[in-house]
Amino acid sequence: MNIHEYQGKEILSSFGVRIQRGTVAKNAKEAVDAAKALTEQTGTGWHVIKAQVHAGGRGKGGGVKLAKNLKEVEEIAGEIIGMNLVTPQTSAEGKKVHQVLVAEDVYYPGDSEPEEYYMSVLLNRATGRNMIMYSTEGGMDIETVAEETPDLIFTEEIDPSTGLLGFQARRIAFNLGLSGKAFKEMTKFVMSLYEAFEKSDSSLFEINPVLKTSDDKIMAVDAKVTLDDNALFRHKDYAEMRDVREENATEVEAREVGLNYVDLDGNVGCMVNGAGLAMATMDLIKQAGGEPANFLDVGGTADAKRVEEAFRLILKDDKVEAILVNIFGGIVRCDRVAQGIVDASKNMGDAMNVPIIVRLQGTNADIAKELIDNSGLKVYSAVQFQEAADKVQEVLS
Ligand code: GDP
Ligand code: MN
């Protein structure tokens, strides 16, 4: 589950990670009140107004702006709230901004220039261990750094039996070229950041930039935090951070009825049981020259009601031109699934307006095929996996 920058910072801060402080605001007046309160607390006269949407690159899209007085706070907040923010990470329509983070300006002048670093914590899937990835090249796209100057990206892998060790945090501070107070601050930052990552059951932290202020404080200016959905039962307070306005409406609906659905860009809707078979089905559609419109795992109980719910979800997507049902009848009998498909098609009537290719294998597959073939519906049955994919191509061309 993704959360907003301000929520990510709340989590970091609760584990002692220093953050750029701020308050979230839903309108220009709240923004001004937040700025006043921040000035009292931090002494800052300048504020940054930051659009809160689930997408990076907000600065580039005009969603992060500096306000030098309260009048500018009001103007900028008024301008950003309600706008459709387009960034390199959103679609062309952009994302509607419902709230901004009013934050203290932390790029103030001082003894030295502020410096921006990049730091993320994530799982290295190749080794099965967490790692901290970091770079002196903060503030910019890490993909660009990886492409142009890969030697400026460092990693530190963590042994799960010892956790992050002090020398590793010191090595990070050293590789970032720090010394003195900034060095100590960085080791403390890294240790608390990793503790936060583990204890919050996160699957990704991306802090870009981590800032060294002109007076050598180290802090998180940005925070992209992805929480592990499967651990949310342990963190009721984090679960409440979900903002469904930021999520795909069909995916939200699917979650509510207990279906595993991920929206994709193609034109072939997929209804499959089991995540592995769903992945294989998507591969086969691609190999046959099509593009999957979604990933959908209906799970073990593919009865008529569930099948109908799944069809309705898939058909919400206007791009869908055909649906491939690929179900293995292991626990669930194929004839029951087939009956479910026939009933669902009849119930849905005109709403079911695209050809359906059905492949049912396993217990009672032959009875299932008969049911489909004799239903009088515009449903094509297939026996082999390849045959199903070929049929999809046939109906599309
Ligand atoms: P992103 O564009 O979505 O990654 O949003 P960030 O939170 O990373 O902010 C974008 C950029 O805004 C940063 O890289 C900074 O250059 C700038 N910025 C953020 N906070 C401040 C601040 O307190 N003062 C100034 N002057 N610039 C800031
Ligand atoms: Mn950023």
Coordinates of C-alpha atoms and ligand atoms in Angstrom, one line a residue:
M1 CA 0.0 0.0 0.0
N2 CA 1.3 3.4 -0.9
I3 CA 0.8 6.4 1.4
H4 CA 1.4 10.1 1.1
E5 CA 4.6 11.9 1.8
Y6 CA 3.2 13.5 5.0
Q7 CA 2.1 10.1 6.3
G8 CA 5.5 8.5 5.4
K9 CA 7.2 11.3 7.3
E10 CA 5.0 10.7 10.3
I11 CA 6.1 7.1 10.4
L12 CA 9.8 8.0 10.0
S13 CA 9.6 10.6 12.7
S14 CA 8.0 8.2 15.1
F15 CA 11.2 6.1 14.9
G16 CA 13.4 9.1 15.5
V17 CA 14.3 9.9 11.9
R18 CA 14.8 13.6 11.5
I19 CA 12.4 15.0 8.9
Q20 CA 11.6 18.3 7.3
R21 CA 8.7 19.3 9.6
G22 CA 5.3 20.2 8.2
T23 CA 1.5 20.1 8.5
V24 CA -1.0 18.9 6.0
A25 CA -3.7 21.3 4.8
K26 CA -6.9 20.9 2.7
N27 CA -7.4 24.5 1.7
A28 CA -5.6 27.9 1.6
K29 CA -6.8 29.0 5.0
E30 CA -5.6 25.8 6.7
A31 CA -2.3 26.3 4.9
V32 CA -1.9 29.8 6.3
D33 CA -2.7 28.6 9.8
A34 CA -0.3 25.7 9.4
A35 CA 2.5 28.1 8.3
K36 CA 1.9 30.4 11.2
A37 CA 2.1 27.5 13.7
L38 CA 5.2 26.2 12.0
T39 CA 6.9 29.6 12.2
E40 CA 6.2 29.6 16.0
Q41 CA 7.6 26.1 16.4
T42 CA 10.6 26.3 14.0
G43 CA 11.3 30.0 13.5
T44 CA 11.2 29.6 9.7
G45 CA 9.7 32.5 7.7
W46 CA 9.8 30.6 4.4
H47 CA 7.7 27.5 3.7
V48 CA 7.5 25.0 0.9
I49 CA 4.0 24.0 -0.3
K50 CA 4.0 20.4 -1.5
A51 CA 1.2 18.7 -3.4
Q52 CA 0.2 15.4 -1.7
V53 CA -0.5 12.8 -4.4
H54 CA 0.8 9.3 -4.8
A55 CA 3.4 10.1 -7.5
G56 CA 6.9 11.4 -7.6
G57 CA 8.4 14.1 -9.7
R58 CA 6.0 16.6 -8.2
G59 CA 8.6 19.4 -8.2
K60 CA 9.0 19.1 -12.0
G61 CA 5.3 19.3 -12.5
G62 CA 4.9 22.5 -10.4
G63 CA 3.6 20.7 -7.3
V64 CA 6.4 21.9 -5.0
K65 CA 6.8 25.6 -4.5
L66 CA 8.6 27.9 -2.1
A67 CA 6.5 30.6 -0.3
K68 CA 8.4 33.6 1.2
N69 CA 5.5 35.0 3.2
L70 CA 2.0 34.2 4.4
K71 CA 0.4 35.8 1.3
E72 CA 2.4 33.6 -0.9
V73 CA 1.5 30.5 1.2
E74 CA -2.2 31.4 0.6
E75 CA -1.7 32.0 -3.1
I76 CA 0.4 28.9 -3.8
A77 CA -1.7 26.6 -1.6
G78 CA -4.9 27.9 -3.4
E79 CA -3.3 27.3 -6.8
I80 CA -2.0 23.8 -6.0
I81 CA -5.0 22.4 -4.2
G82 CA -7.6 21.4 -6.8
M83 CA -5.1 21.3 -9.7
N84 CA -4.5 18.3 -11.8
L85 CA -0.9 17.7 -11.3
V86 CA 1.0 16.1 -14.2
T87 CA 4.4 14.7 -13.4
P88 CA 6.7 12.2 -15.2
Q89 CA 5.1 9.5 -13.0
T90 CA 1.4 10.3 -13.6
S91 CA -0.8 9.7 -16.7
A92 CA -1.3 12.6 -19.1
E93 CA -4.5 13.6 -17.3
G94 CA -2.5 13.9 -14.1
K95 CA -3.7 13.5 -10.5
K96 CA -6.1 15.7 -8.7
V97 CA -4.5 17.4 -5.6
H98 CA -6.8 17.3 -2.5
Q99 CA -4.2 18.5 0.0
V100 CA -0.8 20.0 0.5
L101 CA 2.0 19.7 3.0
V102 CA 3.1 23.0 4.3
A103 CA 6.7 22.4 5.4
E104 CA 9.5 24.4 6.9
D105 CA 12.0 25.7 4.4
V106 CA 15.2 23.7 5.1
Y107 CA 17.4 25.0 2.3
Y108 CA 18.4 28.2 4.3
P109 CA 21.8 29.7 3.7
G110 CA 24.6 29.1 6.3
D111 CA 28.2 28.0 6.7
S112 CA 28.0 25.5 3.9
E113 CA 25.8 24.8 0.9
P114 CA 22.9 22.4 1.5
E115 CA 23.6 19.0 -0.1
E116 CA 21.1 16.5 -1.5
Y117 CA 21.6 12.7 -1.3
Y118 CA 19.5 9.7 -2.4
M119 CA 18.6 6.8 -0.1
S120 CA 16.3 3.9 -0.3
V121 CA 15.7 0.8 1.7
L122 CA 14.3 -2.2 -0.2
L123 CA 14.5 -6.0 -0.6
N124 CA 17.2 -7.3 -2.9
R125 CA 15.3 -10.2 -4.4
A126 CA 18.4 -11.8 -5.8
T127 CA 19.9 -12.4 -2.3
G128 CA 16.7 -12.3 -0.2
R129 CA 18.1 -9.6 2.0
N130 CA 17.2 -6.0 2.7
M131 CA 19.6 -3.4 1.4
I132 CA 20.2 0.3 1.6
M133 CA 20.8 1.9 -1.7
Y134 CA 22.3 5.4 -1.7
S135 CA 24.0 8.0 -3.8
T136 CA 25.6 11.4 -3.6
E137 CA 23.4 12.3 -6.6
G138 CA 20.2 13.2 -4.7
G139 CA 17.3 15.3 -5.8
M140 CA 17.3 13.8 -9.3
D141 CA 15.8 10.7 -10.9
I142 CA 17.7 7.7 -9.6
E143 CA 17.0 5.9 -12.9
T144 CA 19.0 8.6 -14.7
V145 CA 21.9 8.3 -12.2
A146 CA 21.8 4.5 -12.6
E147 CA 22.1 4.9 -16.4
E148 CA 24.6 7.7 -16.7
T149 CA 26.8 7.3 -13.6
P150 CA 26.2 3.9 -12.1
D151 CA 29.4 4.1 -10.1
L152 CA 27.8 6.8 -8.0
I153 CA 25.2 4.4 -6.6
F154 CA 26.2 2.3 -3.6
T155 CA 24.5 -0.5 -1.7
E156 CA 24.8 -1.9 1.7
E157 CA 23.2 -5.3 2.3
I158 CA 21.9 -6.2 5.8
D159 CA 22.3 -9.6 7.3
P160 CA 18.9 -10.5 8.9
S161 CA 20.5 -12.3 11.8
T162 CA 22.5 -9.2 13.0
G163 CA 20.5 -6.4 11.6
L164 CA 22.1 -3.2 10.4
L165 CA 25.5 -2.8 12.2
G166 CA 27.2 0.4 13.2
F167 CA 30.1 0.1 10.9
Q168 CA 27.8 -0.2 7.9
A169 CA 26.0 3.1 8.8
R170 CA 29.5 4.7 9.2
R171 CA 30.6 3.3 5.8
I172 CA 27.5 4.9 4.3
A173 CA 28.3 8.3 5.9
F174 CA 31.9 7.9 4.7
N175 CA 31.0 7.1 1.1
L176 CA 28.7 10.1 1.0
G177 CA 31.8 12.2 1.8
L178 CA 30.7 13.4 5.2
S179 CA 32.8 14.3 8.2
G180 CA 32.4 15.8 11.7
K181 CA 28.9 16.6 12.9
A182 CA 27.3 15.6 9.5
F183 CA 29.0 12.2 9.7
K184 CA 27.5 11.5 13.1
E185 CA 24.1 12.8 12.1
M186 CA 24.1 10.5 9.0
T187 CA 25.0 7.4 10.9
K188 CA 22.2 8.1 13.4
F189 CA 19.8 8.9 10.4
V190 CA 20.7 5.6 8.7
M191 CA 20.3 3.5 11.9
S192 CA 16.9 5.0 12.7
L193 CA 15.8 4.8 9.1
Y194 CA 16.5 1.1 9.0
E195 CA 14.8 0.5 12.3
A196 CA 11.7 2.3 10.9
F197 CA 11.8 0.2 7.8
E198 CA 11.8 -3.1 9.8
K199 CA 9.3 -2.1 12.5
S200 CA 6.8 -0.6 10.1
D201 CA 6.9 -3.7 7.9
S202 CA 7.5 -1.6 4.9
S203 CA 8.5 -2.9 1.5
L204 CA 10.0 0.3 0.2
F205 CA 11.5 3.5 1.6
E206 CA 12.7 6.0 -0.9
I207 CA 14.1 9.3 0.5
N208 CA 15.0 11.6 -2.3
P209 CA 16.4 13.9 -1.2
V210 CA 18.0 13.2 2.1
L211 CA 19.3 16.7 2.9
K212 CA 22.4 17.9 4.7
T213 CA 21.4 21.4 5.8
S214 CA 23.8 24.3 5.8
D215 CA 24.3 23.7 9.5
D216 CA 25.1 20.0 9.1
K217 CA 21.7 18.5 10.1
I218 CA 20.7 15.4 8.1
M219 CA 17.0 15.0 7.4
A220 CA 14.4 13.4 5.1
V221 CA 12.9 16.1 2.8
D222 CA 10.8 13.6 0.8
A223 CA 9.4 10.2 1.8
K224 CA 8.0 7.6 -0.5
V225 CA 6.9 4.8 1.7
T226 CA 5.2 1.5 0.6
L227 CA 3.8 -0.6 3.3
D228 CA 3.4 -4.3 3.1
D229 CA -0.4 -5.0 2.7
N230 CA 0.0 -8.4 4.3
A231 CA 1.3 -6.8 7.5
L232 CA -1.3 -4.2 7.9
F233 CA -3.2 -6.3 10.4
R234 CA -0.4 -5.6 12.8
H235 CA -0.6 -1.8 12.2
K236 CA -4.2 -0.6 12.4
D237 CA -3.0 3.0 12.5
Y238 CA -1.2 2.6 9.2
A239 CA -4.1 0.8 7.6
E240 CA -6.1 4.0 8.2
M241 CA -3.7 5.9 6.1
R242 CA -5.1 4.4 2.9
D243 CA -6.4 7.1 0.5
V244 CA -8.7 5.3 -1.9
R245 CA -8.9 8.5 -4.0
E246 CA -5.3 7.7 -5.1
E247 CA -6.1 4.2 -6.1
N248 CA -7.6 2.6 -9.2
A249 CA -11.4 2.5 -8.5
T250 CA -11.8 -1.0 -9.9
E251 CA -8.9 -2.3 -7.8
V252 CA -10.6 -0.8 -4.7
E253 CA -13.9 -2.4 -5.5
A254 CA -12.1 -5.8 -6.2
R255 CA -10.4 -5.6 -2.8
E256 CA -13.8 -5.0 -1.1
V257 CA -15.2 -8.2 -2.6
G258 CA -12.0 -10.1 -1.9
L259 CA -10.7 -10.5 -5.5
N260 CA -7.1 -10.0 -6.4
Y261 CA -7.3 -7.6 -9.3
V262 CA -4.6 -5.4 -10.9
D263 CA -5.5 -3.0 -13.7
L264 CA -3.3 -3.2 -16.9
D265 CA -3.2 -1.5 -20.2
G266 CA -4.2 -4.2 -22.7
N267 CA -7.4 -5.4 -24.3
V268 CA -7.8 -9.0 -23.2
G269 CA -9.6 -9.4 -19.8
C270 CA -8.4 -12.4 -17.8
M271 CA -10.2 -14.4 -15.2
V272 CA -8.0 -17.0 -13.7
N273 CA -7.7 -19.0 -10.4
G274 CA -4.3 -18.9 -8.8
A275 CA -1.7 -16.3 -9.1
G276 CA 0.8 -18.6 -10.9
L277 CA -1.7 -19.6 -13.5
A278 CA -2.8 -16.0 -13.9
M279 CA 0.8 -15.0 -14.6
A280 CA 1.2 -17.8 -17.1
T281 CA -2.0 -16.8 -18.8
M282 CA -0.8 -13.3 -19.2
D283 CA 2.4 -14.5 -20.7
L284 CA 0.5 -16.7 -23.2
I285 CA -1.8 -13.8 -24.2
K286 CA 1.3 -11.7 -24.9
Q287 CA 3.0 -14.6 -26.9
A288 CA -0.1 -14.9 -29.0
G289 CA 0.2 -11.2 -29.8
G290 CA -2.4 -9.8 -27.4
E291 CA -2.1 -7.6 -24.3
P292 CA -3.7 -8.5 -20.9
A293 CA -6.1 -5.8 -19.6
N294 CA -5.8 -7.0 -16.1
F295 CA -4.5 -9.6 -13.6
L296 CA -7.3 -11.3 -11.8
D297 CA -7.1 -14.2 -9.4
V298 CA -10.6 -15.3 -8.4
G299 CA -9.2 -17.7 -5.9
G300 CA -10.4 -21.0 -4.8
T301 CA -14.1 -20.4 -4.7
A302 CA -15.1 -19.7 -8.3
D303 CA -18.9 -20.0 -7.8
A304 CA -21.5 -18.2 -9.9
K305 CA -21.6 -15.2 -7.7
R306 CA -17.9 -14.7 -7.7
V307 CA -17.6 -15.3 -11.4
E308 CA -20.3 -12.7 -12.0
E309 CA -18.5 -10.2 -9.8
A310 CA -15.3 -10.9 -11.7
F311 CA -17.0 -10.4 -15.1
R312 CA -18.5 -7.1 -13.9
L313 CA -15.1 -5.8 -12.7
I314 CA -13.4 -6.8 -16.0
L315 CA -16.1 -5.2 -18.1
K316 CA -15.7 -1.8 -16.2
D317 CA -12.6 -1.4 -18.4
D318 CA -13.6 0.0 -21.8
K319 CA -10.5 -1.3 -23.3
V320 CA -11.5 -4.9 -22.9
E321 CA -12.4 -6.5 -26.3
A322 CA -12.4 -10.2 -25.2
I323 CA -12.3 -12.1 -22.0
L324 CA -10.2 -15.3 -21.4
V325 CA -11.3 -17.5 -18.6
N326 CA -8.6 -20.0 -17.6
I327 CA -9.5 -22.0 -14.6
F328 CA -8.1 -25.2 -13.2
G329 CA -10.6 -27.3 -11.4
G330 CA -8.7 -28.8 -8.5
I331 CA -10.6 -27.9 -5.4
V332 CA -13.5 -26.4 -7.3
R333 CA -15.3 -28.6 -9.9
C334 CA -15.1 -27.3 -13.6
D335 CA -18.8 -28.0 -14.1
R336 CA -19.7 -25.7 -11.2
V337 CA -17.5 -22.9 -12.7
A338 CA -19.0 -23.5 -16.1
Q339 CA -22.5 -23.2 -14.6
G340 CA -21.3 -20.0 -12.9
I341 CA -20.2 -18.6 -16.2
V342 CA -23.4 -19.5 -18.0
D343 CA -25.6 -18.0 -15.1
A344 CA -23.5 -14.9 -14.9
S345 CA -23.7 -14.3 -18.7
K346 CA -27.5 -14.7 -18.5
N347 CA -27.8 -12.5 -15.5
M348 CA -25.7 -9.8 -17.0
G349 CA -27.6 -9.8 -20.4
D350 CA -26.5 -7.0 -22.6
A351 CA -23.7 -5.9 -20.2
M352 CA -21.8 -9.0 -21.4
N353 CA -20.9 -7.5 -24.7
V354 CA -17.6 -9.1 -25.6
P355 CA -16.7 -12.6 -26.7
I356 CA -15.6 -15.0 -23.9
I357 CA -13.1 -17.8 -24.4
V358 CA -13.3 -20.4 -21.7
R359 CA -10.7 -23.0 -20.9
L360 CA -11.6 -25.2 -18.0
Q361 CA -9.3 -28.1 -17.0
G362 CA -9.4 -30.6 -14.2
T363 CA -12.3 -32.3 -12.4
N364 CA -15.3 -32.7 -14.6
A365 CA -13.8 -30.7 -17.5
D366 CA -15.7 -32.7 -20.0
I367 CA -19.1 -31.9 -18.4
A368 CA -18.1 -28.3 -18.2
K369 CA -17.3 -28.1 -21.9
E370 CA -20.7 -29.6 -22.7
L371 CA -22.4 -27.1 -20.5
I372 CA -20.6 -24.2 -22.3
D373 CA -21.1 -25.5 -25.8
N374 CA -24.8 -26.1 -25.2
S375 CA -25.5 -22.9 -23.5
G376 CA -26.4 -21.0 -26.6
L377 CA -24.3 -18.1 -25.4
K378 CA -21.5 -16.4 -27.3
V379 CA -18.9 -18.3 -25.3
Y380 CA -16.1 -20.3 -27.0
S381 CA -14.6 -23.2 -25.2
A382 CA -11.0 -24.4 -25.5
V383 CA -9.3 -27.5 -24.1
Q384 CA -5.6 -26.7 -24.5
F385 CA -3.9 -23.6 -23.2
Q386 CA -2.5 -22.6 -26.6
E387 CA -5.9 -23.2 -28.2
A388 CA -7.4 -20.7 -25.8
A389 CA -4.8 -18.1 -26.7
D390 CA -5.3 -18.7 -30.4
K391 CA -9.0 -18.3 -30.1
V392 CA -8.5 -15.0 -28.3
Q393 CA -6.5 -13.8 -31.3
E394 CA -9.1 -15.1 -33.7
V395 CA -12.0 -13.2 -32.1
L396 CA -9.9 -10.0 -31.9
S397 CA -8.8 -10.0 -35.5
Ligands
GDP1 P1 9.3 15.3 -5.7 O1 9.6 16.3 -6.8 O2 7.9 14.7 -5.9 O3 10.4 14.2 -5.6 O4 9.2 16.1 -4.4 P2 10.4 16.5 -3.3 O5 9.8 16.4 -1.9 O6 11.6 15.7 -3.5 O7 10.7 18.0 -3.6 C1 11.2 18.4 -4.9 C2 12.3 19.4 -4.7 O8 11.8 20.6 -4.0 C3 13.5 19.0 -3.9 O9 14.4 18.2 -4.6 C4 14.0 20.3 -3.5 O10 14.9 20.8 -4.5 C5 12.8 21.2 -3.4 N1 12.5 21.5 -2.0 C6 12.0 20.7 -1.1 N2 11.9 21.2 0.1 C7 12.5 22.5 0.0 C8 12.7 23.5 0.9 O11 12.5 23.4 2.1 N3 13.3 24.6 0.4 C9 13.6 24.8 -0.9 N4 14.2 25.9 -1.3 N5 13.4 23.8 -1.8 C10 12.9 22.6 -1.4
MN2 MN 11.7 13.6 -4.2

